[in-house]
Short mmCIF file of C-alpha atoms and ligand atoms in Angstrom, two decimals:
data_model
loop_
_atom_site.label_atom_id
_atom_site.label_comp_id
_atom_site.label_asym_id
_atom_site.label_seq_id
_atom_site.Cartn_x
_atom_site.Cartn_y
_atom_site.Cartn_z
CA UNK Y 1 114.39 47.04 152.86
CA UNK Y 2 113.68 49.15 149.69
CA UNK Y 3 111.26 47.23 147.67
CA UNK Y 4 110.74 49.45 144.53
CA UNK Y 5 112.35 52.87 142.57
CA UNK Y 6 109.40 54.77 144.51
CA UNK Y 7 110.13 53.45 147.74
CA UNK Y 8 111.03 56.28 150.43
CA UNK Y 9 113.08 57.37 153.88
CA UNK Y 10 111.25 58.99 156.05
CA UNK Y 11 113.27 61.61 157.27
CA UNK Y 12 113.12 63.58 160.78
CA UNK Y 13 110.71 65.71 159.86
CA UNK Y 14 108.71 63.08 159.05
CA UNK Y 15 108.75 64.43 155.00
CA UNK Y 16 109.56 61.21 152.80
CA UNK Y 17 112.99 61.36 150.36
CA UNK Y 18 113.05 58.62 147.25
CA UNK Y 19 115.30 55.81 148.17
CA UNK Y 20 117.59 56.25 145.11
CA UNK Y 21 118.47 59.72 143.89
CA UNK Y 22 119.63 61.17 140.42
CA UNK Y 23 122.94 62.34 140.60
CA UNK Y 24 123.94 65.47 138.37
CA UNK Y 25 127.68 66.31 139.14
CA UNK Y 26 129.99 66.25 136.30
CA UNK Y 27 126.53 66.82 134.11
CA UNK Y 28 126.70 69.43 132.04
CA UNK Y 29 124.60 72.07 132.05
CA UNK Y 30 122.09 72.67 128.47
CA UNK Y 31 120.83 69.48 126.23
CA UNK Y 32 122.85 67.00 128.32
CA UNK Y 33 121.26 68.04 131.36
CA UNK Y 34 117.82 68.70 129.63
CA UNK Y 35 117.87 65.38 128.40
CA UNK Y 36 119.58 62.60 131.00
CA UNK Y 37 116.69 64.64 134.02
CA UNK Y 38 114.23 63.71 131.51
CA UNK Y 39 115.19 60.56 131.07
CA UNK Y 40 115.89 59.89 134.19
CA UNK Y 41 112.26 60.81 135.17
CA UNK Y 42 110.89 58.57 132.32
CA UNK Y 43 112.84 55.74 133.62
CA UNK Y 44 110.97 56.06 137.26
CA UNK Y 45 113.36 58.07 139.49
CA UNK Y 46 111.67 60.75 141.36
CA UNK Y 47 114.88 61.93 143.55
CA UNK Y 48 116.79 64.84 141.00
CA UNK Y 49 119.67 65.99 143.04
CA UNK Y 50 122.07 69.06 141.99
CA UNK Y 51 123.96 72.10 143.12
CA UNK Y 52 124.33 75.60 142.22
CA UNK Y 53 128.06 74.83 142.02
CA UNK Y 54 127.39 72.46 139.22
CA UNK Y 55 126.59 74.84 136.59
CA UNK Y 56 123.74 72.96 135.45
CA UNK Y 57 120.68 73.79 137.46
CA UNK Y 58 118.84 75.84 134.52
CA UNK Y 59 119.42 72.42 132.69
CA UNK Y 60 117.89 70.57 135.27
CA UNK Y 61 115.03 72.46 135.60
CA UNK Y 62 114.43 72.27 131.90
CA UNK Y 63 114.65 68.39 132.23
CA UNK Y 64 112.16 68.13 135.28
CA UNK Y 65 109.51 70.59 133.38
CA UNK Y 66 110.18 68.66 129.94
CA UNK Y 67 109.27 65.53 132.02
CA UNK Y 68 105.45 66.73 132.33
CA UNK Y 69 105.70 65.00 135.62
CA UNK Y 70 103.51 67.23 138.43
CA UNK Y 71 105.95 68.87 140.64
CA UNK Y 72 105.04 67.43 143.83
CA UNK Y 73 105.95 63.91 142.67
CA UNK Y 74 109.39 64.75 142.11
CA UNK Y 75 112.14 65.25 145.07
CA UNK Y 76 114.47 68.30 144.42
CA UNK Y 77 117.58 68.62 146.06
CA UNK Y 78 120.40 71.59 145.90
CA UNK Y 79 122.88 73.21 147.47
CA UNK Y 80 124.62 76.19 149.07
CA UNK Y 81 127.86 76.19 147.33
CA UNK Y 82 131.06 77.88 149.98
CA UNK Y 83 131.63 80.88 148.19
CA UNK Y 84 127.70 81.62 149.73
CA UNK Y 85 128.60 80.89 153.23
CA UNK Y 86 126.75 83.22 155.95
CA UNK Y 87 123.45 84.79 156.22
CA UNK Y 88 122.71 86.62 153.72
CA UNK Y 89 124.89 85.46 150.86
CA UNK Y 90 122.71 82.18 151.96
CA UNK Y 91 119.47 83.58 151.26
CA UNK Y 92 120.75 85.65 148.01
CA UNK Y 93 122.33 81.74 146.79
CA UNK Y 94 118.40 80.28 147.32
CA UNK Y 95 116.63 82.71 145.36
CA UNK Y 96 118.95 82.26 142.23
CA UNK Y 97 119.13 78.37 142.87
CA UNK Y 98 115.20 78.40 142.73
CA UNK Y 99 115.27 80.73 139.76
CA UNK Y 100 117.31 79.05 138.01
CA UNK Y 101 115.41 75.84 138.67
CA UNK Y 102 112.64 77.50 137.66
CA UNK Y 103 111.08 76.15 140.67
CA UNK Y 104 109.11 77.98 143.68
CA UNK Y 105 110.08 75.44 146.42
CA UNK Y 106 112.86 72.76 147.04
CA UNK Y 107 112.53 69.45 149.23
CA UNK Y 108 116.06 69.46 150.26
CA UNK Y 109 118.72 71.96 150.60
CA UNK Y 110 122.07 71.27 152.10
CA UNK Y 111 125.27 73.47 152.83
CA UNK Y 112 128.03 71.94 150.46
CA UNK Y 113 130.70 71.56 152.43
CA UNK Y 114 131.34 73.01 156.06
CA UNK Y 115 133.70 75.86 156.56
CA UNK Y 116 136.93 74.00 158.21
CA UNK Y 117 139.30 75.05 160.76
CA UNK Y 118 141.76 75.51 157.61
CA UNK Y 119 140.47 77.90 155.89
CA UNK Y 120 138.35 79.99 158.62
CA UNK Y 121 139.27 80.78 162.26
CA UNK Y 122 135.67 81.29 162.91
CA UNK Y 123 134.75 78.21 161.09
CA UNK Y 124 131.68 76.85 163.11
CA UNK Y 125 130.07 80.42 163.73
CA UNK Y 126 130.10 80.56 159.81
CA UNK Y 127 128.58 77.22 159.79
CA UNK Y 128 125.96 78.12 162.28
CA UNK Y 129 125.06 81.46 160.22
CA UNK Y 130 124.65 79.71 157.06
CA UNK Y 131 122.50 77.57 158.89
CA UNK Y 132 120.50 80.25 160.50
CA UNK Y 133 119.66 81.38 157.03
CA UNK Y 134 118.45 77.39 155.85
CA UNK Y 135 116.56 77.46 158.62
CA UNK Y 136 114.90 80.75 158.27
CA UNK Y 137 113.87 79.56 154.78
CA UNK Y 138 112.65 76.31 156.04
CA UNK Y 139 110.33 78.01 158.44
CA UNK Y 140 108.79 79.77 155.83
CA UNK Y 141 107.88 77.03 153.82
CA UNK Y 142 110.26 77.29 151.16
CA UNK Y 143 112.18 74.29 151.48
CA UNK Y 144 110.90 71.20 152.77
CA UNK Y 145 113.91 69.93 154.94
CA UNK Y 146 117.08 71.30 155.20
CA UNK Y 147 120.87 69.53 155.66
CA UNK Y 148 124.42 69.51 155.25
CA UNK Y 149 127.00 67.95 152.67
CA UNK Y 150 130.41 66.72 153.70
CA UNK Y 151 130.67 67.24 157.49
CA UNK Y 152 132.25 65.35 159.90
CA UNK Y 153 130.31 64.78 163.85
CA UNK Y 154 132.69 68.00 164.92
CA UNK Y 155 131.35 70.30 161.72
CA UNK Y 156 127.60 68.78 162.98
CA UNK Y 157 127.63 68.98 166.90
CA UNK Y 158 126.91 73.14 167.19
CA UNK Y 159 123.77 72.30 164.76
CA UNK Y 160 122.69 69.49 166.45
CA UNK Y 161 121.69 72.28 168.96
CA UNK Y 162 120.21 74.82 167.18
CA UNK Y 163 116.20 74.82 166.47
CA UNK Y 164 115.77 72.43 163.47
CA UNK Y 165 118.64 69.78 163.33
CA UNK Y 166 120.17 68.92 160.07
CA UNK Y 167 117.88 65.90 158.91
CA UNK Y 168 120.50 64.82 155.82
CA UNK Y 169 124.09 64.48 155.59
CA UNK Y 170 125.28 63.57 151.88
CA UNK Y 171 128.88 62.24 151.71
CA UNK Y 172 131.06 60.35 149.78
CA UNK Y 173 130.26 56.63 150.01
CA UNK Y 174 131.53 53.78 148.10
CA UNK Y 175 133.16 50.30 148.41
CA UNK Y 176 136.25 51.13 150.35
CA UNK Y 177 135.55 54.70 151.26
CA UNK Y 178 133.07 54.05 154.19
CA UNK Y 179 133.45 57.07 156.27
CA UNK Y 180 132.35 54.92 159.61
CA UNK Y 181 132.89 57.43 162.44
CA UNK Y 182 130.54 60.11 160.25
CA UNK Y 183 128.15 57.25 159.31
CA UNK Y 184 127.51 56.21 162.88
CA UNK Y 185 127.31 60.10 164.31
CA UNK Y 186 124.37 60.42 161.57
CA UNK Y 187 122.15 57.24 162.92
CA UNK Y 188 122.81 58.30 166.33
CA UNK Y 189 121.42 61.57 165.77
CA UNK Y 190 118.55 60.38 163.12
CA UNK Y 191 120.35 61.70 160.20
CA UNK Y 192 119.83 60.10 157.35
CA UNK Y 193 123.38 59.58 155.10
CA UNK Y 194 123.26 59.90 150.90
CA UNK Y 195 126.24 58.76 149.12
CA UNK Y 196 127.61 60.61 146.53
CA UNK Y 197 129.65 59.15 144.17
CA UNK Y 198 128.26 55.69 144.83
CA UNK Y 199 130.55 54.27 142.12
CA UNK Y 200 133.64 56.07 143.17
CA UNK Y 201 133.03 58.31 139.80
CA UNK Y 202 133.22 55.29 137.57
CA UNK Y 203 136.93 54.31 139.40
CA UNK Y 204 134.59 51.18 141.09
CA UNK Y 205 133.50 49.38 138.49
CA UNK Y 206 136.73 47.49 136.88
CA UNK Y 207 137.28 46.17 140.19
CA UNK Y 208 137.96 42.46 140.37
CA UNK Y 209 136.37 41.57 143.79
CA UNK Y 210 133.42 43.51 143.12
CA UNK Y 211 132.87 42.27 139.13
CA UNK Y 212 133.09 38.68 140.30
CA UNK Y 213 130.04 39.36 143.02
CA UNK Y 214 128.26 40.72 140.00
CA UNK Y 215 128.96 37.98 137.65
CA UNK Y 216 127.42 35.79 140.90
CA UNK Y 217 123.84 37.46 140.51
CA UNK Y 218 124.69 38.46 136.76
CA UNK Y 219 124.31 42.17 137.39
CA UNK Y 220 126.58 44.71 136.75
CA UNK Y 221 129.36 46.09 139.05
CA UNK Y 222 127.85 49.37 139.36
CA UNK Y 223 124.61 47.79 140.07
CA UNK Y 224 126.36 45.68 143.13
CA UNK Y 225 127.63 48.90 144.40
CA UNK Y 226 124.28 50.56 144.33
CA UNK Y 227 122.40 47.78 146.06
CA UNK Y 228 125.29 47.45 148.80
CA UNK Y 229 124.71 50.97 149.62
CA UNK Y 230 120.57 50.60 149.86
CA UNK Y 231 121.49 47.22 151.91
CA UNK Y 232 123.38 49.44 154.75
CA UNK Y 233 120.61 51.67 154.70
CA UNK Y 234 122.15 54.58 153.02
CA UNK Y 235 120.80 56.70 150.17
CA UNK Y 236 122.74 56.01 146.71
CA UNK Y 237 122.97 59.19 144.23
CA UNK Y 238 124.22 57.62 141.43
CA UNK Y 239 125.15 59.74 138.13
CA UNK Y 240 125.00 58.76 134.43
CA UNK Y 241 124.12 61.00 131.43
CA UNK Y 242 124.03 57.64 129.63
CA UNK Y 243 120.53 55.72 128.88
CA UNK Y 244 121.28 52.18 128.87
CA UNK Y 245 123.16 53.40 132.09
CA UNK Y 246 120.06 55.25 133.71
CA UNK Y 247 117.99 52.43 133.61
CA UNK Y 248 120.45 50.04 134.50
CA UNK Y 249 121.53 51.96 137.42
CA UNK Y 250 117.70 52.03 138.59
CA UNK Y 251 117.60 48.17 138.17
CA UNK Y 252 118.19 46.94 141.80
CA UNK Y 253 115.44 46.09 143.71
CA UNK Y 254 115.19 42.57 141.96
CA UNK Y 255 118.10 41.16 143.47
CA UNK Y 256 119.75 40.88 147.00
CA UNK Y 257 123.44 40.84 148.10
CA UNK Y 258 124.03 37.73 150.63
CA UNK Y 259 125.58 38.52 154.19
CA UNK Y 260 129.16 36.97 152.99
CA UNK Y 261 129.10 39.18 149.75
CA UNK Y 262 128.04 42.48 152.04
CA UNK Y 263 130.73 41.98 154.54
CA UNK Y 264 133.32 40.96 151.40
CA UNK Y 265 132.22 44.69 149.86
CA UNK Y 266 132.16 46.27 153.39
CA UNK Y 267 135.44 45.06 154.16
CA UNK Y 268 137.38 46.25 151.30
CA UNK Y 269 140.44 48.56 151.02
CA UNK Y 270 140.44 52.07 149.65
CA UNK Y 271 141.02 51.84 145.86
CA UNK Y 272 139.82 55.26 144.49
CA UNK Y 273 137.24 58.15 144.36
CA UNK Y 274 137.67 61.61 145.54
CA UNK Y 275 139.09 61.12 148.75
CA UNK Y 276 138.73 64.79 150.28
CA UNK Y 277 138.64 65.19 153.91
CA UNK Y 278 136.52 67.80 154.58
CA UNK Y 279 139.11 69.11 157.28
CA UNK Y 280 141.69 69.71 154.58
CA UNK Y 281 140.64 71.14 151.27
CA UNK Y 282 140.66 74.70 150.17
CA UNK Y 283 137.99 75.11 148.33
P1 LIG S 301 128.31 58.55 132.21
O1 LIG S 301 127.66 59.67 132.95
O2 LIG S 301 129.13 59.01 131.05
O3 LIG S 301 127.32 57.47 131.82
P2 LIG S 301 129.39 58.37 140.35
O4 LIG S 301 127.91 58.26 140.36
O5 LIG S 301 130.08 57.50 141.34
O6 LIG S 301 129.88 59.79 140.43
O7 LIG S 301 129.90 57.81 138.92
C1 LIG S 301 129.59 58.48 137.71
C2 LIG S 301 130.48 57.97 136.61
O8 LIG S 301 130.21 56.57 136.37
C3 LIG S 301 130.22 58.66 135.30
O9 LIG S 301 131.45 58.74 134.61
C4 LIG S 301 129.25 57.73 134.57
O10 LIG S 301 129.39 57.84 133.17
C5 LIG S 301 129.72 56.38 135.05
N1 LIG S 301 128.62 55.39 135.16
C6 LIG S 301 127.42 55.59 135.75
N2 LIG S 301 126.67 54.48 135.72
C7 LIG S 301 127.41 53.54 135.08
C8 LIG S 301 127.18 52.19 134.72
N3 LIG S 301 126.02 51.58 135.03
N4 LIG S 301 128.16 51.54 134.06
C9 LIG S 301 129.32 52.14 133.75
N5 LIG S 301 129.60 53.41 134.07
C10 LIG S 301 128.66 54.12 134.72
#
């Protein structure tokens, strides 16, 4: 079990990911951004992860080179967002995501969401291209390890083939949104699974069941949901442009959730977040 803010996965590759990530969606892009990365970094996370589709990657490059930290201490994720899809508009995406980062590397870059069988006849030979490009770049050095956002086992399988397997899948994760079949694909196939929106975007945390489990080890709600997530082995990515917020959401390796209060969380009902299936949308 994670022991401290620092502590690390060790992914396929055997490269090493910070156990709790920095989550930037919804952040907007200038002071806000500048300011919650660098306080985020001051607080002792070392995992920043965004996405070109965000808007707010100059931002969060500002924030990470405010920070004074040295580069290779802190974890940099992005993204490939689906307007990029295919070779080249892959490769094109990475050099702006970088630039605008202001970075010369990243340790993580995933493929947003898979083309589906909606919205593309050729869906997983668009898939594969985009990953062709990732891949490309990862041989060269220029990203450390390379995965995939939102896909279900079907969206993975043709990648699970190709030369360098997908070593990340980041999907949405929360009490009563546990995504099971996708979960257990990804440990199968040594893929370790982030969760975005760990607290449902906020929707989690006037919750009854999972306020009285906090009042129980007098934490928080969103604090329970964070350390559930670490306790099943998954990656959290919680966001919060707030400061009291930051630090409390970093606050949970002091503390550990009983069996009967995992299975209680584990067990509940969907009651709100995002919701997408991946098959469906149309973005
Ligand atoms: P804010 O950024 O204004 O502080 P998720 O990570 O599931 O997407 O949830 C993010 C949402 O939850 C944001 O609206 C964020 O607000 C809010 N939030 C994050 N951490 C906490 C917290 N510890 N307590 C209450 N609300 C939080």
């Amino acid at each position: 079990m994670m022991n401290r803010l620092t502590d690390s996965f060790t992914l396929e590759n055997g490269y090493s990911i910070p156990c709790l990530g920095y989550g930037t969606w919804q952040t907007p892009d200038g002071q806000t951004a500048v300011t919650s990365v660098k306080k985020a970094l001051e607080t002792g996370y070392r995992h920043i992860d965004t996405a070109a589709v965000y808007g707010n990657e100059v931002g969060v490059g500002q924030g990470i080179a405010a920070s004074g930290i040295p580069r290779d201490e802190i974890f940099v994720t992005s993204k490939v967002w689906n307007s990029q899809r295919g070779y080249s508009r892959t490769l094109d995406a990475f050099a702006k995501t970088l630039s605008d980062l202001q970075l010369d590397y990243l340790d993580l870059y995933l493929i947003h969401w898979p083309a589906n069988e909606r919205q593309f006849k050729e869906w997983d030979t668009l898939n594969r291209e985009t990953w062709r490009a990732m891949t490309e770049l990862y041989n060269q050095g220029k990203i450390r390890a390379i995965g995939v956002s939102n896909f279900k086992p079907h969206h993975l399988e043709s990648l699970m083939k190709t030369e360098v397997p997908p070593m990340v899948n980041q999907i949405e994760y929360h009490p009563g949104q546990l995504q099971e079949k996708t979960v257990r694909y990804c440990r199968e196939h040594n893929i370790l699974v982030e969760a975005w929106s760990p607290l449902g975007t906020g929707k989690m945390l006037t919750n009854p069941t999972l306020n009285s489990i906090a009042d129980k080890y007098n934490r928080s709600a969103a604090q329970i949901c964070i350390r559930w997530i670490l306790q099943n082995g998954l990656l959290p990515l919680p966001k919060s442009v707030t400061p009291s917020r930051i630090e409390e959401n970093a606050r949970v390796f002091d503390f550990t959730l009983d069996g009967e209060d995992m299975k209680t969380i584990g067990d509940m009902e969907y009651f709100g977040g995002s919701g997408l299936d991946p098959d469906l949308v149309d973005f």
